[in-house]
Amino acid sequence: MSAGIYQVTITDNNGCTAIRSGEVTQPDSIYFEFLSTQPSCYNTYTGSVSVNNLTGGTAPYNYLWSNTLTSPTISNIKSGNYWLKVTDSKGCNRTKSTYLDQPSDISVSHSENKPTCPESKDGSIGLTVSGGIPGYTYFWTGPDIVNATNKDQINLGLGTYTVTVTDANSCTKEYEVILTSANPTPTAGLTSSDPDNSICPGDAVIFTASGGTTYEFFLNGLSVQGPGTAYAYSNSSLVNGDKVFAEVTSAAGCKAITDTI
């Protein structure tokens, strides 16, 4: 029987009648809202959803969530769709759904300037960061990091650099950059006109370097010729135990040391 006003007429055997009326009422429909707290970080189980402003029906109420929990609040949940069925003491029920949102994932990309040569310290890394909750901080590790909390880094040599980006919600993203040199180390070579290193006093020995565009020759650790484009060095006053090597420089300015003769 639905809610409304009803009238009944009663007639006895003598034809006498009596009329009575009454009203059938029903509780208000069950109504509720959701109170949600989204996860603090992307793809984490830190969110919650609660029943809020529950009215109507007849208390007490039973709860059944889409994840099978039966409390008024579900916690430690990730982003997604959730529904709740509320049933009152008379078996009346209502089902509603909600979507629990989340921050976007922190995204990191970079631009780089490679070190000119393997021995150079002129490389740099520039970061681009988005997502999460802005208000980012940075912490770098790597072989040539001076100020670890700067967003961008300069004066870097080759190697592996890692930055941890933290947003305003303390969510983190780790990102790695491997810097390689823009130009290779030259392949330096040094030969002698006396390959077996056996000379007589006063004999001239010619040392020839290769692999670069400029050369500097050293005798016993001291510079004796160059730097310049001349790739040969001659000496007629060598004595037993003298040592000669050359520093070879490529067109890009990269350097290498030859073996010692």
PDB file of C-alpha atoms in Angstrom:
ATOM      1  CA  MET A   1       0.000   0.000   0.000  1.00  0.00           C
ATOM      2  CA  SER A   2       1.420   3.355  -0.991  1.00  0.00           C
ATOM      3  CA  ALA A   3       1.211   6.529   1.035  1.00  0.00           C
ATOM      4  CA  GLY A   4      -2.063   8.459   0.902  1.00  0.00           C
ATOM      5  CA  ILE A   5      -5.509   9.015   2.524  1.00  0.00           C
ATOM      6  CA  TYR A   6      -7.783   5.992   2.527  1.00  0.00           C
ATOM      7  CA  GLN A   7     -11.561   5.746   3.342  1.00  0.00           C
ATOM      8  CA  VAL A   8     -13.473   2.670   4.414  1.00  0.00           C
ATOM      9  CA  THR A   9     -17.248   2.235   4.507  1.00  0.00           C
ATOM     10  CA  ILE A  10     -18.745  -0.429   6.790  1.00  0.00           C
ATOM     11  CA  THR A  11     -22.368  -1.635   6.302  1.00  0.00           C
ATOM     12  CA  ASP A  12     -24.155  -4.036   8.664  1.00  0.00           C
ATOM     13  CA  ASN A  13     -27.063  -6.438   7.958  1.00  0.00           C
ATOM     14  CA  ASN A  14     -29.599  -3.747   8.713  1.00  0.00           C
ATOM     15  CA  GLY A  15     -28.089  -1.432   6.125  1.00  0.00           C
ATOM     16  CA  CYS A  16     -26.530   0.865   8.655  1.00  0.00           C
ATOM     17  CA  THR A  17     -23.201   2.321   7.554  1.00  0.00           C
ATOM     18  CA  ALA A  18     -20.187   3.915   9.102  1.00  0.00           C
ATOM     19  CA  ILE A  19     -17.438   5.725   7.223  1.00  0.00           C
ATOM     20  CA  ARG A  20     -13.926   6.128   8.519  1.00  0.00           C
ATOM     21  CA  SER A  21     -10.800   7.559   6.884  1.00  0.00           C
ATOM     22  CA  GLY A  22      -7.074   7.448   7.662  1.00  0.00           C
ATOM     23  CA  GLU A  23      -3.749   8.447   6.259  1.00  0.00           C
ATOM     24  CA  VAL A  24      -0.899   6.096   5.439  1.00  0.00           C
ATOM     25  CA  THR A  25       2.482   7.820   5.611  1.00  0.00           C
ATOM     26  CA  GLN A  26       5.966   6.768   4.506  1.00  0.00           C
ATOM     27  CA  PRO A  27       9.458   7.930   5.458  1.00  0.00           C
ATOM     28  CA  ASP A  28      11.316  10.277   3.168  1.00  0.00           C
ATOM     29  CA  SER A  29      13.487   8.687   0.507  1.00  0.00           C
ATOM     30  CA  ILE A  30      17.037   7.892   1.523  1.00  0.00           C
ATOM     31  CA  TYR A  31      19.368  10.714   0.553  1.00  0.00           C
ATOM     32  CA  PHE A  32      23.102  11.054   1.046  1.00  0.00           C
ATOM     33  CA  GLU A  33      26.189  12.775  -0.336  1.00  0.00           C
ATOM     34  CA  PHE A  34      29.852  11.827  -0.517  1.00  0.00           C
ATOM     35  CA  LEU A  35      32.724  13.518   1.295  1.00  0.00           C
ATOM     36  CA  SER A  36      35.952  12.631  -0.525  1.00  0.00           C
ATOM     37  CA  THR A  37      39.666  13.134   0.024  1.00  0.00           C
ATOM     38  CA  GLN A  38      41.656  12.417  -3.109  1.00  0.00           C
ATOM     39  CA  PRO A  39      44.987  10.550  -2.948  1.00  0.00           C
ATOM     40  CA  SER A  40      47.847  12.934  -2.256  1.00  0.00           C
ATOM     41  CA  CYS A  41      50.010  11.466  -5.022  1.00  0.00           C
ATOM     42  CA  TYR A  42      49.445   9.800  -8.365  1.00  0.00           C
ATOM     43  CA  ASN A  43      48.617   6.079  -8.196  1.00  0.00           C
ATOM     44  CA  THR A  44      48.793   5.850  -4.391  1.00  0.00           C
ATOM     45  CA  TYR A  45      46.383   4.374  -1.841  1.00  0.00           C
ATOM     46  CA  THR A  46      45.911   7.490   0.269  1.00  0.00           C
ATOM     47  CA  GLY A  47      42.350   8.529  -0.604  1.00  0.00           C
ATOM     48  CA  SER A  48      39.076   8.149   1.303  1.00  0.00           C
ATOM     49  CA  VAL A  49      35.323   8.473   0.732  1.00  0.00           C
ATOM     50  CA  SER A  50      32.689   8.917   3.466  1.00  0.00           C
ATOM     51  CA  VAL A  51      28.897   9.084   3.638  1.00  0.00           C
ATOM     52  CA  ASN A  52      27.790  12.649   4.320  1.00  0.00           C
ATOM     53  CA  ASN A  53      24.404  14.300   5.037  1.00  0.00           C
ATOM     54  CA  LEU A  54      22.515  10.997   5.253  1.00  0.00           C
ATOM     55  CA  THR A  55      18.768  11.602   5.669  1.00  0.00           C
ATOM     56  CA  GLY A  56      15.487   9.818   4.962  1.00  0.00           C
ATOM     57  CA  GLY A  57      14.607   6.187   5.392  1.00  0.00           C
ATOM     58  CA  THR A  58      14.447   4.617   8.807  1.00  0.00           C
ATOM     59  CA  ALA A  59      17.584   4.248  10.906  1.00  0.00           C
ATOM     60  CA  PRO A  60      19.715   2.264  11.519  1.00  0.00           C
ATOM     61  CA  TYR A  61      21.420   1.968   8.151  1.00  0.00           C
ATOM     62  CA  ASN A  62      23.606  -0.656   6.553  1.00  0.00           C
ATOM     63  CA  TYR A  63      26.334   0.170   4.053  1.00  0.00           C
ATOM     64  CA  LEU A  64      27.804  -1.836   1.191  1.00  0.00           C
ATOM     65  CA  TRP A  65      30.589  -0.376  -0.954  1.00  0.00           C
ATOM     66  CA  SER A  66      31.727  -1.608  -4.340  1.00  0.00           C
ATOM     67  CA  ASN A  67      34.921  -2.903  -2.714  1.00  0.00           C
ATOM     68  CA  THR A  68      32.741  -4.992  -0.310  1.00  0.00           C
ATOM     69  CA  LEU A  69      33.471  -2.860   2.789  1.00  0.00           C
ATOM     70  CA  THR A  70      30.514  -2.149   5.071  1.00  0.00           C
ATOM     71  CA  SER A  71      31.529   0.936   7.070  1.00  0.00           C
ATOM     72  CA  PRO A  72      30.380   4.533   6.497  1.00  0.00           C
ATOM     73  CA  THR A  73      33.934   5.444   5.436  1.00  0.00           C
ATOM     74  CA  ILE A  74      36.428   3.661   3.198  1.00  0.00           C
ATOM     75  CA  SER A  75      40.075   4.688   3.506  1.00  0.00           C
ATOM     76  CA  ASN A  76      43.450   3.889   1.974  1.00  0.00           C
ATOM     77  CA  ILE A  77      41.995   3.698  -1.513  1.00  0.00           C
ATOM     78  CA  LYS A  78      43.336   4.817  -4.892  1.00  0.00           C
ATOM     79  CA  SER A  79      41.670   6.878  -7.579  1.00  0.00           C
ATOM     80  CA  GLY A  80      38.708   5.277  -9.332  1.00  0.00           C
ATOM     81  CA  ASN A  81      34.944   4.789  -9.407  1.00  0.00           C
ATOM     82  CA  TYR A  82      33.176   3.695  -6.209  1.00  0.00           C
ATOM     83  CA  TRP A  83      29.501   3.008  -5.508  1.00  0.00           C
ATOM     84  CA  LEU A  84      27.666   2.725  -2.198  1.00  0.00           C
ATOM     85  CA  LYS A  85      24.382   1.032  -1.387  1.00  0.00           C
ATOM     86  CA  VAL A  86      22.646   2.320   1.771  1.00  0.00           C
ATOM     87  CA  THR A  87      19.844   0.128   3.166  1.00  0.00           C
ATOM     88  CA  ASP A  88      17.607   1.203   6.058  1.00  0.00           C
ATOM     89  CA  SER A  89      15.922  -0.917   8.743  1.00  0.00           C
ATOM     90  CA  LYS A  90      12.829  -1.421   6.542  1.00  0.00           C
ATOM     91  CA  GLY A  91      14.819  -2.786   3.635  1.00  0.00           C
ATOM     92  CA  CYS A  92      14.563   0.410   1.578  1.00  0.00           C
ATOM     93  CA  ASN A  93      17.791   1.279  -0.202  1.00  0.00           C
ATOM     94  CA  ARG A  94      19.523   3.728  -2.466  1.00  0.00           C
ATOM     95  CA  THR A  95      22.706   3.356  -4.518  1.00  0.00           C
ATOM     96  CA  LYS A  96      24.957   6.190  -5.688  1.00  0.00           C
ATOM     97  CA  SER A  97      28.410   6.307  -7.247  1.00  0.00           C
ATOM     98  CA  THR A  98      31.301   8.752  -7.154  1.00  0.00           C
ATOM     99  CA  TYR A  99      34.655   9.159  -8.881  1.00  0.00           C
ATOM    100  CA  LEU A 100      37.703   9.725  -6.678  1.00  0.00           C
ATOM    101  CA  ASP A 101      40.134  11.950  -8.553  1.00  0.00           C
ATOM    102  CA  GLN A 102      43.914  12.203  -8.102  1.00  0.00           C
ATOM    103  CA  PRO A 103      46.784  14.537  -9.001  1.00  0.00           C
ATOM    104  CA  SER A 104      48.471  13.873 -12.317  1.00  0.00           C
ATOM    105  CA  ASP A 105      51.800  12.095 -12.344  1.00  0.00           C
ATOM    106  CA  ILE A 106      54.924  14.260 -12.093  1.00  0.00           C
ATOM    107  CA  SER A 107      56.462  14.517 -15.560  1.00  0.00           C
ATOM    108  CA  VAL A 108      60.133  15.348 -16.106  1.00  0.00           C
ATOM    109  CA  SER A 109      61.998  15.993 -19.351  1.00  0.00           C
ATOM    110  CA  HIS A 110      65.281  17.719 -20.103  1.00  0.00           C
ATOM    111  CA  SER A 111      67.456  19.504 -22.589  1.00  0.00           C
ATOM    112  CA  GLU A 112      71.216  19.104 -22.498  1.00  0.00           C
ATOM    113  CA  ASN A 113      74.484  20.485 -23.778  1.00  0.00           C
ATOM    114  CA  LYS A 114      77.073  17.730 -23.986  1.00  0.00           C
ATOM    115  CA  PRO A 115      80.571  18.330 -22.653  1.00  0.00           C
ATOM    116  CA  THR A 116      82.766  19.345 -25.606  1.00  0.00           C
ATOM    117  CA  CYS A 117      85.352  16.662 -24.852  1.00  0.00           C
ATOM    118  CA  PRO A 118      85.574  13.726 -22.455  1.00  0.00           C
ATOM    119  CA  GLU A 119      87.731  15.812 -20.120  1.00  0.00           C
ATOM    120  CA  SER A 120      85.606  18.980 -20.420  1.00  0.00           C
ATOM    121  CA  LYS A 121      83.378  20.435 -17.691  1.00  0.00           C
ATOM    122  CA  ASP A 122      81.169  22.588 -19.920  1.00  0.00           C
ATOM    123  CA  GLY A 123      78.048  20.416 -20.102  1.00  0.00           C
ATOM    124  CA  SER A 124      74.643  21.453 -18.790  1.00  0.00           C
ATOM    125  CA  ILE A 125      71.174  20.038 -18.075  1.00  0.00           C
ATOM    126  CA  GLY A 126      67.923  22.008 -18.100  1.00  0.00           C
ATOM    127  CA  LEU A 127      64.759  20.485 -16.631  1.00  0.00           C
ATOM    128  CA  THR A 128      61.101  20.847 -17.621  1.00  0.00           C
ATOM    129  CA  VAL A 129      58.683  19.687 -14.895  1.00  0.00           C
ATOM    130  CA  SER A 130      54.881  19.441 -14.892  1.00  0.00           C
ATOM    131  CA  GLY A 131      52.136  17.479 -13.138  1.00  0.00           C
ATOM    132  CA  GLY A 132      51.725  16.725  -9.461  1.00  0.00           C
ATOM    133  CA  ILE A 133      51.114  19.778  -7.293  1.00  0.00           C
ATOM    134  CA  PRO A 134      53.374  22.704  -8.308  1.00  0.00           C
ATOM    135  CA  GLY A 135      55.871  23.994  -5.805  1.00  0.00           C
ATOM    136  CA  TYR A 136      58.702  21.691  -6.821  1.00  0.00           C
ATOM    137  CA  THR A 137      62.040  21.157  -5.129  1.00  0.00           C
ATOM    138  CA  TYR A 138      65.060  19.357  -6.560  1.00  0.00           C
ATOM    139  CA  PHE A 139      67.937  17.239  -5.350  1.00  0.00           C
ATOM    140  CA  TRP A 140      70.715  16.213  -7.744  1.00  0.00           C
ATOM    141  CA  THR A 141      73.458  13.621  -7.461  1.00  0.00           C
ATOM    142  CA  GLY A 142      76.288  13.104  -9.927  1.00  0.00           C
ATOM    143  CA  PRO A 143      80.021  13.517 -10.446  1.00  0.00           C
ATOM    144  CA  ASP A 144      80.132  17.312 -10.928  1.00  0.00           C
ATOM    145  CA  ILE A 145      77.156  18.600  -8.949  1.00  0.00           C
ATOM    146  CA  VAL A 146      77.980  21.753  -6.949  1.00  0.00           C
ATOM    147  CA  ASN A 147      74.553  23.067  -5.932  1.00  0.00           C
ATOM    148  CA  ALA A 148      72.344  19.998  -5.571  1.00  0.00           C
ATOM    149  CA  THR A 149      69.083  21.944  -5.105  1.00  0.00           C
ATOM    150  CA  ASN A 150      69.217  23.978  -8.316  1.00  0.00           C
ATOM    151  CA  LYS A 151      66.644  23.077 -10.947  1.00  0.00           C
ATOM    152  CA  ASP A 152      69.186  23.298 -13.776  1.00  0.00           C
ATOM    153  CA  GLN A 153      72.836  22.292 -13.659  1.00  0.00           C
ATOM    154  CA  ILE A 154      75.924  23.720 -15.408  1.00  0.00           C
ATOM    155  CA  ASN A 155      79.682  23.048 -15.601  1.00  0.00           C
ATOM    156  CA  LEU A 156      79.164  19.302 -15.918  1.00  0.00           C
ATOM    157  CA  GLY A 157      81.459  16.615 -17.213  1.00  0.00           C
ATOM    158  CA  LEU A 158      80.367  13.325 -18.680  1.00  0.00           C
ATOM    159  CA  GLY A 159      78.637  10.844 -16.364  1.00  0.00           C
ATOM    160  CA  THR A 160      75.292   9.837 -14.908  1.00  0.00           C
ATOM    161  CA  TYR A 161      73.230  12.501 -13.127  1.00  0.00           C
ATOM    162  CA  THR A 162      70.072  11.766 -11.139  1.00  0.00           C
ATOM    163  CA  VAL A 163      67.518  14.290  -9.889  1.00  0.00           C
ATOM    164  CA  THR A 164      64.683  13.683  -7.418  1.00  0.00           C
ATOM    165  CA  VAL A 165      61.786  16.093  -7.973  1.00  0.00           C
ATOM    166  CA  THR A 166      59.426  16.636  -5.003  1.00  0.00           C
ATOM    167  CA  ASP A 167      56.094  18.456  -5.352  1.00  0.00           C
ATOM    168  CA  ALA A 168      54.045  20.410  -2.813  1.00  0.00           C
ATOM    169  CA  ASN A 169      52.373  17.183  -1.619  1.00  0.00           C
ATOM    170  CA  SER A 170      55.775  15.530  -1.021  1.00  0.00           C
ATOM    171  CA  CYS A 171      55.245  13.272  -4.022  1.00  0.00           C
ATOM    172  CA  THR A 172      58.512  12.380  -5.762  1.00  0.00           C
ATOM    173  CA  LYS A 173      59.777  11.462  -9.211  1.00  0.00           C
ATOM    174  CA  GLU A 174      63.324  10.283  -9.926  1.00  0.00           C
ATOM    175  CA  TYR A 175      64.856  11.117 -13.299  1.00  0.00           C
ATOM    176  CA  GLU A 176      68.225  10.165 -14.796  1.00  0.00           C
ATOM    177  CA  VAL A 177      70.362  11.886 -17.419  1.00  0.00           C
ATOM    178  CA  ILE A 178      73.494  10.327 -18.923  1.00  0.00           C
ATOM    179  CA  LEU A 179      75.835  12.941 -20.385  1.00  0.00           C
ATOM    180  CA  THR A 180      78.280  11.828 -23.061  1.00  0.00           C
ATOM    181  CA  SER A 181      80.899  13.996 -24.748  1.00  0.00           C
ATOM    182  CA  ALA A 182      80.141  15.761 -28.017  1.00  0.00           C
ATOM    183  CA  ASN A 183      83.560  14.815 -29.420  1.00  0.00           C
ATOM    184  CA  PRO A 184      85.803  11.799 -28.841  1.00  0.00           C
ATOM    185  CA  THR A 185      89.264  11.712 -27.362  1.00  0.00           C
ATOM    186  CA  PRO A 186      91.742  11.811 -30.257  1.00  0.00           C
ATOM    187  CA  THR A 187      93.642   8.615 -30.982  1.00  0.00           C
ATOM    188  CA  ALA A 188      97.139   9.848 -30.214  1.00  0.00           C
ATOM    189  CA  GLY A 189     100.201   8.131 -31.616  1.00  0.00           C
ATOM    190  CA  LEU A 190     103.954   8.713 -31.393  1.00  0.00           C
ATOM    191  CA  THR A 191     106.663   7.006 -33.453  1.00  0.00           C
ATOM    192  CA  SER A 192     110.411   7.397 -33.558  1.00  0.00           C
ATOM    193  CA  SER A 193     112.936   7.258 -36.454  1.00  0.00           C
ATOM    194  CA  ASP A 194     114.898   4.929 -34.171  1.00  0.00           C
ATOM    195  CA  PRO A 195     112.292   2.257 -33.364  1.00  0.00           C
ATOM    196  CA  ASP A 196     114.637   0.109 -31.288  1.00  0.00           C
ATOM    197  CA  ASN A 197     115.754   3.145 -29.213  1.00  0.00           C
ATOM    198  CA  SER A 198     119.467   2.492 -29.828  1.00  0.00           C
ATOM    199  CA  ILE A 199     121.302   5.593 -31.062  1.00  0.00           C
ATOM    200  CA  CYS A 200     124.827   6.885 -31.057  1.00  0.00           C
ATOM    201  CA  PRO A 201     125.756  10.216 -29.441  1.00  0.00           C
ATOM    202  CA  GLY A 202     124.954  13.097 -31.752  1.00  0.00           C
ATOM    203  CA  ASP A 203     122.513  11.139 -33.912  1.00  0.00           C
ATOM    204  CA  ALA A 204     119.288  12.994 -34.680  1.00  0.00           C
ATOM    205  CA  VAL A 205     116.050  11.247 -33.736  1.00  0.00           C
ATOM    206  CA  ILE A 206     112.766  12.375 -35.245  1.00  0.00           C
ATOM    207  CA  PHE A 207     109.584  11.853 -33.250  1.00  0.00           C
ATOM    208  CA  THR A 208     106.326  11.932 -35.224  1.00  0.00           C
ATOM    209  CA  ALA A 209     102.947  12.391 -33.541  1.00  0.00           C
ATOM    210  CA  SER A 210      99.553  11.676 -35.073  1.00  0.00           C
ATOM    211  CA  GLY A 211      95.819  11.860 -34.362  1.00  0.00           C
ATOM    212  CA  GLY A 212      95.262  15.592 -33.963  1.00  0.00           C
ATOM    213  CA  THR A 213      95.558  19.015 -35.507  1.00  0.00           C
ATOM    214  CA  THR A 214      97.998  20.550 -33.025  1.00  0.00           C
ATOM    215  CA  TYR A 215     100.839  18.958 -31.091  1.00  0.00           C
ATOM    216  CA  GLU A 216     103.084  19.750 -28.136  1.00  0.00           C
ATOM    217  CA  PHE A 217     106.213  17.691 -27.464  1.00  0.00           C
ATOM    218  CA  PHE A 218     107.714  17.097 -24.011  1.00  0.00           C
ATOM    219  CA  LEU A 219     111.205  15.940 -23.051  1.00  0.00           C
ATOM    220  CA  ASN A 220     111.503  14.566 -19.552  1.00  0.00           C
ATOM    221  CA  GLY A 221     108.225  16.272 -18.657  1.00  0.00           C
ATOM    222  CA  LEU A 222     109.181  19.737 -19.975  1.00  0.00           C
ATOM    223  CA  SER A 223     107.684  21.292 -23.098  1.00  0.00           C
ATOM    224  CA  VAL A 224     110.252  21.525 -25.878  1.00  0.00           C
ATOM    225  CA  GLN A 225     108.083  22.258 -28.930  1.00  0.00           C
ATOM    226  CA  GLY A 226     104.598  23.614 -29.539  1.00  0.00           C
ATOM    227  CA  PRO A 227     101.761  23.656 -29.178  1.00  0.00           C
ATOM    228  CA  GLY A 228     101.431  24.077 -32.933  1.00  0.00           C
ATOM    229  CA  THR A 229     100.648  22.289 -36.152  1.00  0.00           C
ATOM    230  CA  ALA A 230     104.108  20.754 -36.499  1.00  0.00           C
ATOM    231  CA  TYR A 231     103.699  17.041 -35.882  1.00  0.00           C
ATOM    232  CA  ALA A 232     107.421  16.144 -35.909  1.00  0.00           C
ATOM    233  CA  TYR A 233     110.130  16.921 -33.368  1.00  0.00           C
ATOM    234  CA  SER A 234     113.869  16.335 -33.928  1.00  0.00           C
ATOM    235  CA  ASN A 235     116.588  16.094 -31.280  1.00  0.00           C
ATOM    236  CA  SER A 236     120.280  15.219 -31.715  1.00  0.00           C
ATOM    237  CA  SER A 237     121.359  15.624 -28.091  1.00  0.00           C
ATOM    238  CA  LEU A 238     119.406  12.861 -26.387  1.00  0.00           C
ATOM    239  CA  VAL A 239     121.132  10.874 -23.676  1.00  0.00           C
ATOM    240  CA  ASN A 240     120.409   7.547 -22.135  1.00  0.00           C
ATOM    241  CA  GLY A 241     117.174   7.618 -20.117  1.00  0.00           C
ATOM    242  CA  ASP A 242     115.565  10.608 -21.836  1.00  0.00           C
ATOM    243  CA  LYS A 243     111.812  10.301 -22.295  1.00  0.00           C
ATOM    244  CA  VAL A 244     109.677  11.931 -24.980  1.00  0.00           C
ATOM    245  CA  PHE A 245     105.915  12.133 -25.281  1.00  0.00           C
ATOM    246  CA  ALA A 246     103.409  14.418 -27.030  1.00  0.00           C
ATOM    247  CA  GLU A 247     100.070  16.007 -26.205  1.00  0.00           C
ATOM    248  CA  VAL A 248      97.738  15.731 -29.184  1.00  0.00           C
ATOM    249  CA  THR A 249      94.778  18.130 -29.617  1.00  0.00           C
ATOM    250  CA  SER A 250      91.905  17.555 -32.035  1.00  0.00           C
ATOM    251  CA  ALA A 251      90.095  20.226 -34.069  1.00  0.00           C
ATOM    252  CA  ALA A 252      87.381  20.259 -31.365  1.00  0.00           C
ATOM    253  CA  GLY A 253      89.979  20.974 -28.690  1.00  0.00           C
ATOM    254  CA  CYS A 254      89.978  17.479 -27.182  1.00  0.00           C
ATOM    255  CA  LYS A 255      93.348  16.316 -25.859  1.00  0.00           C
ATOM    256  CA  ALA A 256      95.202  13.032 -25.456  1.00  0.00           C
ATOM    257  CA  ILE A 257      98.705  12.080 -24.302  1.00  0.00           C
ATOM    258  CA  THR A 258     100.778   9.657 -26.344  1.00  0.00           C
ATOM    259  CA  ASP A 259     102.775   6.799 -24.946  1.00  0.00           C
ATOM    260  CA  THR A 260     106.265   7.739 -23.803  1.00  0.00           C
ATOM    261  CA  ILE A 261     109.317   6.774 -25.860  1.00  0.00           C
TER     262      ILE A 261
END
